[in-house]
Short mmCIF file of C-alpha atoms and ligand atoms in Angstrom, two decimals:
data_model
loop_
_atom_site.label_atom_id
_atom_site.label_comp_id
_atom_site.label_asym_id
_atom_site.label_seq_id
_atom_site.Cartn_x
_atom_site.Cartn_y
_atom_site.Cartn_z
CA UNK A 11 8.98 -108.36 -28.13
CA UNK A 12 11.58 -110.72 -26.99
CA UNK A 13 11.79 -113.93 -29.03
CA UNK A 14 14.78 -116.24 -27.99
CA UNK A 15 16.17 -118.14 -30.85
CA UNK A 16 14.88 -121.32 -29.00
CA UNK A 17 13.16 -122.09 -26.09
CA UNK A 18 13.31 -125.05 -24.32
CA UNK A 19 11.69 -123.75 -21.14
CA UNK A 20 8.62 -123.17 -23.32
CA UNK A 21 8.87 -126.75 -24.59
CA UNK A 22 9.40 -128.15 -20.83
CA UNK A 23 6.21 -126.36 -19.38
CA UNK A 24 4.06 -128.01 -21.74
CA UNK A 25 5.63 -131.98 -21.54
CA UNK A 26 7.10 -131.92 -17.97
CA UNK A 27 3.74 -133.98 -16.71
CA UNK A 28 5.12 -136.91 -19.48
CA UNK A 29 8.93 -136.27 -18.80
CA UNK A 30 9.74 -136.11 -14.89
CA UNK A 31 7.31 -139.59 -14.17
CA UNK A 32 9.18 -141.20 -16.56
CA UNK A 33 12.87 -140.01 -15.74
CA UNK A 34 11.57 -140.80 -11.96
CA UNK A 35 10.72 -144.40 -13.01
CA UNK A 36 14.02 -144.86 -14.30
CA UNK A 37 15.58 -143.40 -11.21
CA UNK A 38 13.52 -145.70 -8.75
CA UNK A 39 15.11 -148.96 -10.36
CA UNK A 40 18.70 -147.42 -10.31
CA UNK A 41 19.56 -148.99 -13.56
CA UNK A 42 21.07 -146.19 -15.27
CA UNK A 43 23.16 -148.30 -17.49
CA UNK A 44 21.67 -149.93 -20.37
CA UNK A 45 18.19 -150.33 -18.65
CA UNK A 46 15.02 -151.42 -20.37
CA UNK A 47 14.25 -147.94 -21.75
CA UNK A 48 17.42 -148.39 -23.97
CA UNK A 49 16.17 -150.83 -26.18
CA UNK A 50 12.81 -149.42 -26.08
CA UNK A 51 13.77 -146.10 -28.07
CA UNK A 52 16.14 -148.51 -30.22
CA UNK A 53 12.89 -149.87 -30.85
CA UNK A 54 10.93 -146.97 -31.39
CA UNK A 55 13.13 -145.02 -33.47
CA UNK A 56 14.04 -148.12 -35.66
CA UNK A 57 10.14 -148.15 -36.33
CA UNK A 58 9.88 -144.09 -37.09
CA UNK A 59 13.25 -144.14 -39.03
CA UNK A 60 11.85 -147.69 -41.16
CA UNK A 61 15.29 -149.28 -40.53
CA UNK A 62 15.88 -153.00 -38.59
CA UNK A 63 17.86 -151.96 -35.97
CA UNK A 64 18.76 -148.55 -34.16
CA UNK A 65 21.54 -148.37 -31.58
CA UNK A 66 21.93 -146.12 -29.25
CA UNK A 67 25.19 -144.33 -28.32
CA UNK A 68 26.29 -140.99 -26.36
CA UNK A 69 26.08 -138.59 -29.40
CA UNK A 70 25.56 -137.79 -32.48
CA UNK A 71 29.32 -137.71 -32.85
CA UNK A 72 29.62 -141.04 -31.39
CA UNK A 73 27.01 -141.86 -33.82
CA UNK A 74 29.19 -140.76 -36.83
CA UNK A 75 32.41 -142.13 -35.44
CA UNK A 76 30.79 -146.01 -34.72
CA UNK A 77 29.57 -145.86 -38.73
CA UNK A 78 33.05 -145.02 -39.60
CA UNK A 79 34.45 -147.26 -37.35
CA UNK A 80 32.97 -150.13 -38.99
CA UNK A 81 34.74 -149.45 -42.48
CA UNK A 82 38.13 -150.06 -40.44
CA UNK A 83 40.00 -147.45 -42.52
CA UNK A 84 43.86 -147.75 -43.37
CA UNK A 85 45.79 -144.42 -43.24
CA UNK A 86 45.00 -142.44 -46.42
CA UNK A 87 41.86 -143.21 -47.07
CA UNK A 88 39.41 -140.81 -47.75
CA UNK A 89 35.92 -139.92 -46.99
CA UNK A 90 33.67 -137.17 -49.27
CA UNK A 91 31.62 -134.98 -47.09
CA UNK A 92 30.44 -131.20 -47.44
CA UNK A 93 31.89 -128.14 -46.22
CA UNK A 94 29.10 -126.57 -45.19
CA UNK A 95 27.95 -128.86 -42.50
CA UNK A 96 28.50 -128.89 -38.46
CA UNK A 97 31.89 -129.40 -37.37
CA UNK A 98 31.38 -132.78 -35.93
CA UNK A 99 30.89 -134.69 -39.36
CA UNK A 100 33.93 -134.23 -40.52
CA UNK A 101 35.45 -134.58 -36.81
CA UNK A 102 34.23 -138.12 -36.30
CA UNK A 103 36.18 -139.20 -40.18
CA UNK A 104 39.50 -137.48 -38.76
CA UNK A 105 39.19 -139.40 -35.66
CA UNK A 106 37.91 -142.86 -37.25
CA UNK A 107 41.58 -142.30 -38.99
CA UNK A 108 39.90 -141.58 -42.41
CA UNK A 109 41.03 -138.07 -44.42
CA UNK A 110 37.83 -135.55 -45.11
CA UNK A 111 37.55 -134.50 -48.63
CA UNK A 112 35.26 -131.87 -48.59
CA UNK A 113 33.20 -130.99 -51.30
CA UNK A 114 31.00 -128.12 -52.30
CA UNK A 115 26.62 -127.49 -51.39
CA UNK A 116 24.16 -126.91 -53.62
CA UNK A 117 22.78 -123.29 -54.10
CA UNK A 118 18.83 -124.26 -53.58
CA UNK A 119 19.06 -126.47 -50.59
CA UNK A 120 22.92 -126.21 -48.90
CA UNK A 121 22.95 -129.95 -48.89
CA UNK A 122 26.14 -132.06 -50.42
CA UNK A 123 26.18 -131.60 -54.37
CA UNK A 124 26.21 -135.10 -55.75
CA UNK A 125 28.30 -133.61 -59.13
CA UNK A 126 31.03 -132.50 -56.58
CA UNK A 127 30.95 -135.86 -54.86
CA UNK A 128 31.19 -137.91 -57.97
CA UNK A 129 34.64 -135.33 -59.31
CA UNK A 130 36.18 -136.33 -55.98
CA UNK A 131 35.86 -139.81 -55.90
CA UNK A 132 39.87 -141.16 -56.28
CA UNK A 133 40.70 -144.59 -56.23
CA UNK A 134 41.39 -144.02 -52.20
CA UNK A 135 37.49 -142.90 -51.71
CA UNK A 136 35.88 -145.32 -48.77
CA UNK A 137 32.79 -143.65 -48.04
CA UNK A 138 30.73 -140.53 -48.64
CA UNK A 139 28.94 -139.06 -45.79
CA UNK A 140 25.70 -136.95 -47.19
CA UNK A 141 24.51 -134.12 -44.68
CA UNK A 142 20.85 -133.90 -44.87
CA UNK A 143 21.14 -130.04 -43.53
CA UNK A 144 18.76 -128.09 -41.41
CA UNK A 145 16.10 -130.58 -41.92
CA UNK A 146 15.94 -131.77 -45.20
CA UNK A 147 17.20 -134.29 -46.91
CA UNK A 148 20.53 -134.17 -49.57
CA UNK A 149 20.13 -135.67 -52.98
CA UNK A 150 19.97 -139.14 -52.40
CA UNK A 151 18.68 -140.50 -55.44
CA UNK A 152 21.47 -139.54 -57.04
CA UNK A 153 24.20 -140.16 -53.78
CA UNK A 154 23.20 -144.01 -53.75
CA UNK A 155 24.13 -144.91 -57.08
CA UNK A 156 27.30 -142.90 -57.44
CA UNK A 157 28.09 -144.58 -54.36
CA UNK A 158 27.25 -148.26 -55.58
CA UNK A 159 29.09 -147.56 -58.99
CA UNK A 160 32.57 -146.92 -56.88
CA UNK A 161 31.54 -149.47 -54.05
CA UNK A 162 31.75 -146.72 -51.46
CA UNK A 163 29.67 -146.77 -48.18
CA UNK A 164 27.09 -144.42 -47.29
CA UNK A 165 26.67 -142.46 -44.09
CA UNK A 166 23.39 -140.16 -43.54
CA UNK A 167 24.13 -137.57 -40.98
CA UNK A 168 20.49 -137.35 -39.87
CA UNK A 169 21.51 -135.23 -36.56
CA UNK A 170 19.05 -132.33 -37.91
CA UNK A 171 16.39 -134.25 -39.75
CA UNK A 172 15.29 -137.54 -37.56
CA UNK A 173 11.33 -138.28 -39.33
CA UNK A 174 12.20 -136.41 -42.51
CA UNK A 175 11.42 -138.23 -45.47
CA UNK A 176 12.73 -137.96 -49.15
CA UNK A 177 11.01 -139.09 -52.43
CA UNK A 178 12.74 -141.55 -54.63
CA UNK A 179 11.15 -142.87 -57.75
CA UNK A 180 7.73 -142.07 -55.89
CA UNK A 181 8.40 -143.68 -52.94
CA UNK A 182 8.94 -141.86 -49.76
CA UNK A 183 12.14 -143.02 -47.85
CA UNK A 184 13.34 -141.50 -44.07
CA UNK A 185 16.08 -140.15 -43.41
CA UNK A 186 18.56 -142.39 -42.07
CA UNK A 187 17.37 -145.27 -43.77
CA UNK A 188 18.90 -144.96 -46.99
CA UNK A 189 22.55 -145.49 -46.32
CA UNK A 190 24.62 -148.19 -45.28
CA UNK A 191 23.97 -146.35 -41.25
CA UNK A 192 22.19 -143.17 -40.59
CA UNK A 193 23.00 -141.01 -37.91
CA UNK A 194 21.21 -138.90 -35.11
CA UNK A 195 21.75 -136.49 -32.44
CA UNK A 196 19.69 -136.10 -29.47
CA UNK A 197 21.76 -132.91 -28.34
CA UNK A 198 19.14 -130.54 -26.15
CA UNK A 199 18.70 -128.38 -29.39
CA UNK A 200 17.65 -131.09 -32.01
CA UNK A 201 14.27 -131.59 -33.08
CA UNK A 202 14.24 -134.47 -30.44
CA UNK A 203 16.25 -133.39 -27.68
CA UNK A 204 17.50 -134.97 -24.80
CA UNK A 205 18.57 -133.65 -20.79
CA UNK A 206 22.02 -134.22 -22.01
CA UNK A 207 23.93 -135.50 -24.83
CA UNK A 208 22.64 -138.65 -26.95
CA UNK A 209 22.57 -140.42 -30.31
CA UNK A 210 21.76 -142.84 -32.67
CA UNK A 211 22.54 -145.21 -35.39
CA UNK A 212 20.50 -146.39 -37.78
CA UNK A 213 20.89 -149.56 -40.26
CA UNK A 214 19.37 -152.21 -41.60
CA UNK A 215 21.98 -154.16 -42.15
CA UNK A 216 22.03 -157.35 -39.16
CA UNK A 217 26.05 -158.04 -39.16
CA UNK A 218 26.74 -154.34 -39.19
CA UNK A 219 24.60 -153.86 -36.50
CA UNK A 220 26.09 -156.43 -34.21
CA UNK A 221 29.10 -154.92 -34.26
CA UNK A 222 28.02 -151.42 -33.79
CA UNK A 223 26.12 -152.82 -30.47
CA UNK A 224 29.76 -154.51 -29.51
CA UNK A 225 31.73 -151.55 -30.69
CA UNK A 226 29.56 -149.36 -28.22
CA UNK A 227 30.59 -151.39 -25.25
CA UNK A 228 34.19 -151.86 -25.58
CA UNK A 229 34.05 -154.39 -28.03
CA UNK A 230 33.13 -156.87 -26.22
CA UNK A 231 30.03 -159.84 -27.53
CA UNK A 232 30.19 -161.63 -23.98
CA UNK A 233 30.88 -159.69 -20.65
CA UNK A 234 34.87 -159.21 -20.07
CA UNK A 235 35.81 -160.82 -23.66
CA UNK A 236 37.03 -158.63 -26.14
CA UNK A 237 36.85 -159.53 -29.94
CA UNK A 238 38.35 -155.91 -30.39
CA UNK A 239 38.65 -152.38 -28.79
CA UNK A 240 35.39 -150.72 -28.95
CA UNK A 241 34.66 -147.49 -26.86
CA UNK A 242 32.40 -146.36 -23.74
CA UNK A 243 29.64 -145.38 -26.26
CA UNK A 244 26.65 -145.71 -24.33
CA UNK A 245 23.11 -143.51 -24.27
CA UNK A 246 22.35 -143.21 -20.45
CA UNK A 247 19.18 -145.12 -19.17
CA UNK A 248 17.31 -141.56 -17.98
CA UNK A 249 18.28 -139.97 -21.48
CA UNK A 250 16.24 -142.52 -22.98
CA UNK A 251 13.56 -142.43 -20.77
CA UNK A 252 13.39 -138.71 -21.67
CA UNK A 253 13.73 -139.65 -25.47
CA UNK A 254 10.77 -142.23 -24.83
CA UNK A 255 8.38 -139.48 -23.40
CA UNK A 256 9.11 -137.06 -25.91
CA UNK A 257 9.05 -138.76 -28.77
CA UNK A 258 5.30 -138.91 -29.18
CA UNK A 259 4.95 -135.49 -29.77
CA UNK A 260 7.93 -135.04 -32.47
CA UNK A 261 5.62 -135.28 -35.53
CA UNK A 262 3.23 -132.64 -34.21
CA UNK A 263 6.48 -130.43 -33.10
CA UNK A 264 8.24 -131.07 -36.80
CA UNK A 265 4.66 -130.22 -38.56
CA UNK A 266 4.41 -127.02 -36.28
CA UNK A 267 7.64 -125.78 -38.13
CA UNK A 268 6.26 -126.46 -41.11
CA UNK A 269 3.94 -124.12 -40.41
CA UNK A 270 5.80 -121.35 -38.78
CA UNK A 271 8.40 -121.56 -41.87
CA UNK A 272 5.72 -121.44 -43.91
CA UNK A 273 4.45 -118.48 -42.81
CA UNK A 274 7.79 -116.81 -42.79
CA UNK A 275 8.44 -117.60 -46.08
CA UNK A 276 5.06 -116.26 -47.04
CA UNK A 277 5.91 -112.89 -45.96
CA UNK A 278 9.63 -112.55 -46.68
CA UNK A 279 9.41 -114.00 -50.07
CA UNK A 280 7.21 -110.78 -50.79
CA UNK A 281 11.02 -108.85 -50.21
CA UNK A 282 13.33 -109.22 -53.37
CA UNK A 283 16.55 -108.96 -51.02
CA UNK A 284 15.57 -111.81 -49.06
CA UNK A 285 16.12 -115.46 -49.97
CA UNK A 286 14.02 -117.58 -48.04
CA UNK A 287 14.97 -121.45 -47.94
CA UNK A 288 13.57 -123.27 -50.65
CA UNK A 289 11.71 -126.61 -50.03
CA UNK A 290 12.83 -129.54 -52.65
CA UNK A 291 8.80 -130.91 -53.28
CA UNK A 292 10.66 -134.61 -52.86
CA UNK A 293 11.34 -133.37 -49.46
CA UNK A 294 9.41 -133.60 -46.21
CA UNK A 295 11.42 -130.59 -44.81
CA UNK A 296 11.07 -131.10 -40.60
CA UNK A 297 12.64 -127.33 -40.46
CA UNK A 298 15.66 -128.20 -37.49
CA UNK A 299 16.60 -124.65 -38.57
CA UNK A 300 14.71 -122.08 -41.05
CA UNK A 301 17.84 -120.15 -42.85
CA UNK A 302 17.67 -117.06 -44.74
CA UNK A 303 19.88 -116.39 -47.39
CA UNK A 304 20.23 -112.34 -47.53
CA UNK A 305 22.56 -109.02 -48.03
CA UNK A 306 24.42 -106.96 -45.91
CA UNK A 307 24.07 -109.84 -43.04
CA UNK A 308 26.10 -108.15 -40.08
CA UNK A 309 23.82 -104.88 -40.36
CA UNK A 310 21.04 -107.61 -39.66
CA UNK A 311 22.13 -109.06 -37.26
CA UNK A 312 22.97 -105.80 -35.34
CA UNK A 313 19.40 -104.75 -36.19
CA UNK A 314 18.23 -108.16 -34.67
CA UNK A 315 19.99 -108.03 -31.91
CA UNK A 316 18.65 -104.47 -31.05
CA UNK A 317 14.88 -105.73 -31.77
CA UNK A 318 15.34 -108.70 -29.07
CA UNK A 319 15.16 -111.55 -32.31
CA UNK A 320 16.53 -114.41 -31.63
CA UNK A 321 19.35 -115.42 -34.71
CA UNK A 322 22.43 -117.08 -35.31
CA UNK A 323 24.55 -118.00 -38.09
CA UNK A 324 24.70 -121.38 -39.22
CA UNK A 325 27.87 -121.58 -39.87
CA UNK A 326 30.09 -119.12 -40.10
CA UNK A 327 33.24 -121.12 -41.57
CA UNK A 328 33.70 -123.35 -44.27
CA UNK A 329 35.34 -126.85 -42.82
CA UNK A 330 37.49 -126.43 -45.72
CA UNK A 331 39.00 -123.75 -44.33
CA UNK A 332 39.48 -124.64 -40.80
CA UNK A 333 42.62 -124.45 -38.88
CA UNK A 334 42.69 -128.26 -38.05
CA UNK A 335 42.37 -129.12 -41.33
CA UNK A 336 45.25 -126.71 -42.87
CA UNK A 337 47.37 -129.57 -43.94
CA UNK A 338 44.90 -130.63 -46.46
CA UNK A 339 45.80 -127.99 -48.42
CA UNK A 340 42.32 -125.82 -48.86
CA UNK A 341 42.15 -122.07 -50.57
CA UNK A 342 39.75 -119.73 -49.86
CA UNK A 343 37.68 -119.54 -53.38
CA UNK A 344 38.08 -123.47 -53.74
CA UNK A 345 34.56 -124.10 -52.93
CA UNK A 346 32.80 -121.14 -53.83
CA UNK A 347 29.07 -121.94 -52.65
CA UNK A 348 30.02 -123.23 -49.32
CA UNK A 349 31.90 -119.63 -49.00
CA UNK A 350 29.24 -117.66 -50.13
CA UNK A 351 26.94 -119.25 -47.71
CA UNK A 352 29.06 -119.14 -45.02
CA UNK A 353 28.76 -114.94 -46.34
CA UNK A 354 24.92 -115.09 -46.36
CA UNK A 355 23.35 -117.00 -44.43
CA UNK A 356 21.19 -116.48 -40.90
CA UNK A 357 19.13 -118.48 -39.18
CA UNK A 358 15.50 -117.42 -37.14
CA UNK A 359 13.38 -119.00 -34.59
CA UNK A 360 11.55 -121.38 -35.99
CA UNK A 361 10.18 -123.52 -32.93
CA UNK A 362 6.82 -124.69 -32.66
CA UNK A 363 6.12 -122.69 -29.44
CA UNK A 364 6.33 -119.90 -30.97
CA UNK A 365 3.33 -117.49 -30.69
CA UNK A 366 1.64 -115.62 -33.77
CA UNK A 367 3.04 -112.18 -31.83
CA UNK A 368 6.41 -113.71 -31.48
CA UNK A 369 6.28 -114.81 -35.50
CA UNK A 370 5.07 -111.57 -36.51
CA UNK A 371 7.79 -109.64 -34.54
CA UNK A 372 10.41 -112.06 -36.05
CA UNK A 373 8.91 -111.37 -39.81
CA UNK A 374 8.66 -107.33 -38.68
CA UNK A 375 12.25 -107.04 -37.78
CA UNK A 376 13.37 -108.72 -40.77
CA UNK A 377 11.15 -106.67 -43.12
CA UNK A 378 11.68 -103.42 -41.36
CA UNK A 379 15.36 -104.04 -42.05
CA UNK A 380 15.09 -104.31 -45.68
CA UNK A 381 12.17 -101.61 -46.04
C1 PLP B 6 24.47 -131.88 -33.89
C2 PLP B 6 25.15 -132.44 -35.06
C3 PLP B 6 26.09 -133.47 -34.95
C4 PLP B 6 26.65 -133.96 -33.64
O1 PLP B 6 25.74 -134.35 -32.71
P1 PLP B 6 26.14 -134.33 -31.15
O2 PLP B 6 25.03 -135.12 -30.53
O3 PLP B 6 26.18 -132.91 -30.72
O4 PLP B 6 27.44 -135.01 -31.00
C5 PLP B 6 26.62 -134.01 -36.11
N1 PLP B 6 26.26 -133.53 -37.32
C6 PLP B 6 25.38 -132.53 -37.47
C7 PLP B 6 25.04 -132.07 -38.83
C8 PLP B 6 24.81 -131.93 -36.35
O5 PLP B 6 23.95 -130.92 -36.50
#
């Protein structure tokens, strides 16, 4: 049985009764610049994310880079992040003109290890952005105060968890309202996916997010005056309108994962070989990707690939060890977790359309492989 990694054409049949009415509303007023829906899903996700404001931008990225904007950072300073992360976090702090120090993941959950973060905090550490990876949320109760201690800014990357929540002092927080801004993606793959690229940020903070709103459109408070350069930073008005429709069904979507990890985890778990990912009980875990930790990963894949499973490999490279970032002066065995993830890891379909047959061939071909 064929099971594609993801499948948005699955997703579209069921929602495209909710989607193409709105998009087509959008289209008959022609305002497809900063039009009502906009502020709607600013409004909508502020609410889910329980922050004041959200503001939208044209990525995820863009998300990142407008939060690191806002610490207007001299040459030389530096910003802690992981390794193990997508490329783009650590993108957006080279381009904000910071310097990514990039520190090692924890075993259990591959999200940012607050011990690492606290030995690389140097009298030149700005900010720390925390990763909250595949869906679940990074140590944050123990982030937040390292980060008060050394008066350093905090930057959720949220692109892979928007609506999970994390448990602090038995209170359940969301992601993206924890730090100083939180981030999101609306790239076609995410949990909430767009027609096109899209993002957030998130902050409750009203000065900061006055600026972010001016930094989005050139800068600019009043049309055609400038208190300083901003960028074209904008989320398109029939992105949002697409946001707006699906967005109802994202907790029923993010539960559905739940399940089908569950379910996976279930069965593989019975395999000693096999590491399945391991849910933090402080952690509502919204499953953006399920990742396996296991042996001899290549002959899987090859055996995957022959059975039709969908699978990649999130990610293959340590940012460390990137060649753009050569001239910070990385060596292979420097951060040994990251690398031995990078090593181990694969990642199945874990999308709620998935059908039982399609989850049971997925949990086949991974047990067949082991025996
Ligand atoms: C997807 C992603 C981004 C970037 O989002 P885009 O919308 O693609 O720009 C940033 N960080 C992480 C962890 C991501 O997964």
């Amino acid at each position: 049985m064929r099971v594609p990694l993801l499948d948005l054409v699955a997703q579209h049949e069921q929602i495209q009764d909710h989607v193409i009415p709105a998009i087509m509303q959008a289209v008959a007023r022609q305002s497809f610049i900063m039009g009502p829906e906009v502020g709607q899903l600013e409004q909508q996700i502020a609410e889910l994310s329980g922050v004041k404001h959200a503001i939208a931008c044209a990525s995820g990225t863009d998300a990142l880079l407008l939060s690191l904007k806002v610490l207007d950072l001299a040459p030389g300073d530096e910003v802690i992040t992981p390794a193990f992360t997508f490329f783009a976090t650590a993108g957006a702090i080279h381009n904000a003109g910071g310097t990514p120090v990039f520190v090692d993941i924890e075993r259990s959950s591959f999200n940012v290890c607050p011990a690492a973060i606290e030995a690389a905090i140097t009298p030149r550490t700005r900010a720390i952005v925390a990763v909250h990876l595949f869906g679940q949320m990074a140590a944050m109760e123990q982030i937040l105060p390292l980060a008060d201690r050394h008066g350093l800014a905090v930057i959720e990357d949220a692109a892979q968890a928007i609506g999970a929540a994390r448990r602090l002092d038995g209170t359940w927080h969301r992601a993206g309202s924890l730090g100083t801004t939180g981030t999101f993606s609306f790239f076609p793959s995410k949990n909430l996916g767009g027609w096109g690229d899209g993002g957030m940020v998130a902050t409750s903070d009203d000065a900061l997010a006055e600026r972010l709103r001016r930094l989005r459109l050139h800068g600019g408070g009043r049309e055609y005056h400038h208190d300083e350069v901003g960028y074209n930073s904008r989320l398109d008005t029939v992105q949002a309108a697409v946001l707006l429709a699906k967005l109802p069904f994202l907790a029923e979507w993010s539960a559905a994962r739940r399940q089908v990890a569950g379910r996976y985890t279930e069965a593989l778990s019975q395999h000693p070989e096999i590491c399945p990912p391991l849910v933090d009980a402080d952690n509502e875990h919204i499953f953006h990707q399920y990742t396996l930790r296991v042996p001899r990963r290549d002959a899987l894949q090859a055996h995957l690939r022959d059975a039709t499973i969908g699978h990649k490999v999130y990610y293959p490279m340590g940012l460390h060890l990137q060649p753009c970032f050569q001239h910070l002066g990385y060596a292979r065995g420097q951060l040994p977790v990251t690398e031995e993830a990078t090593a181990e890891v694969i990642s199945l379909p874990v999308y709620p359309e998935l059908s039982a047959e399609q989850q049971q061939a997925v949990i086949d071909a991974v047990t067949g492989f082991y025996g």
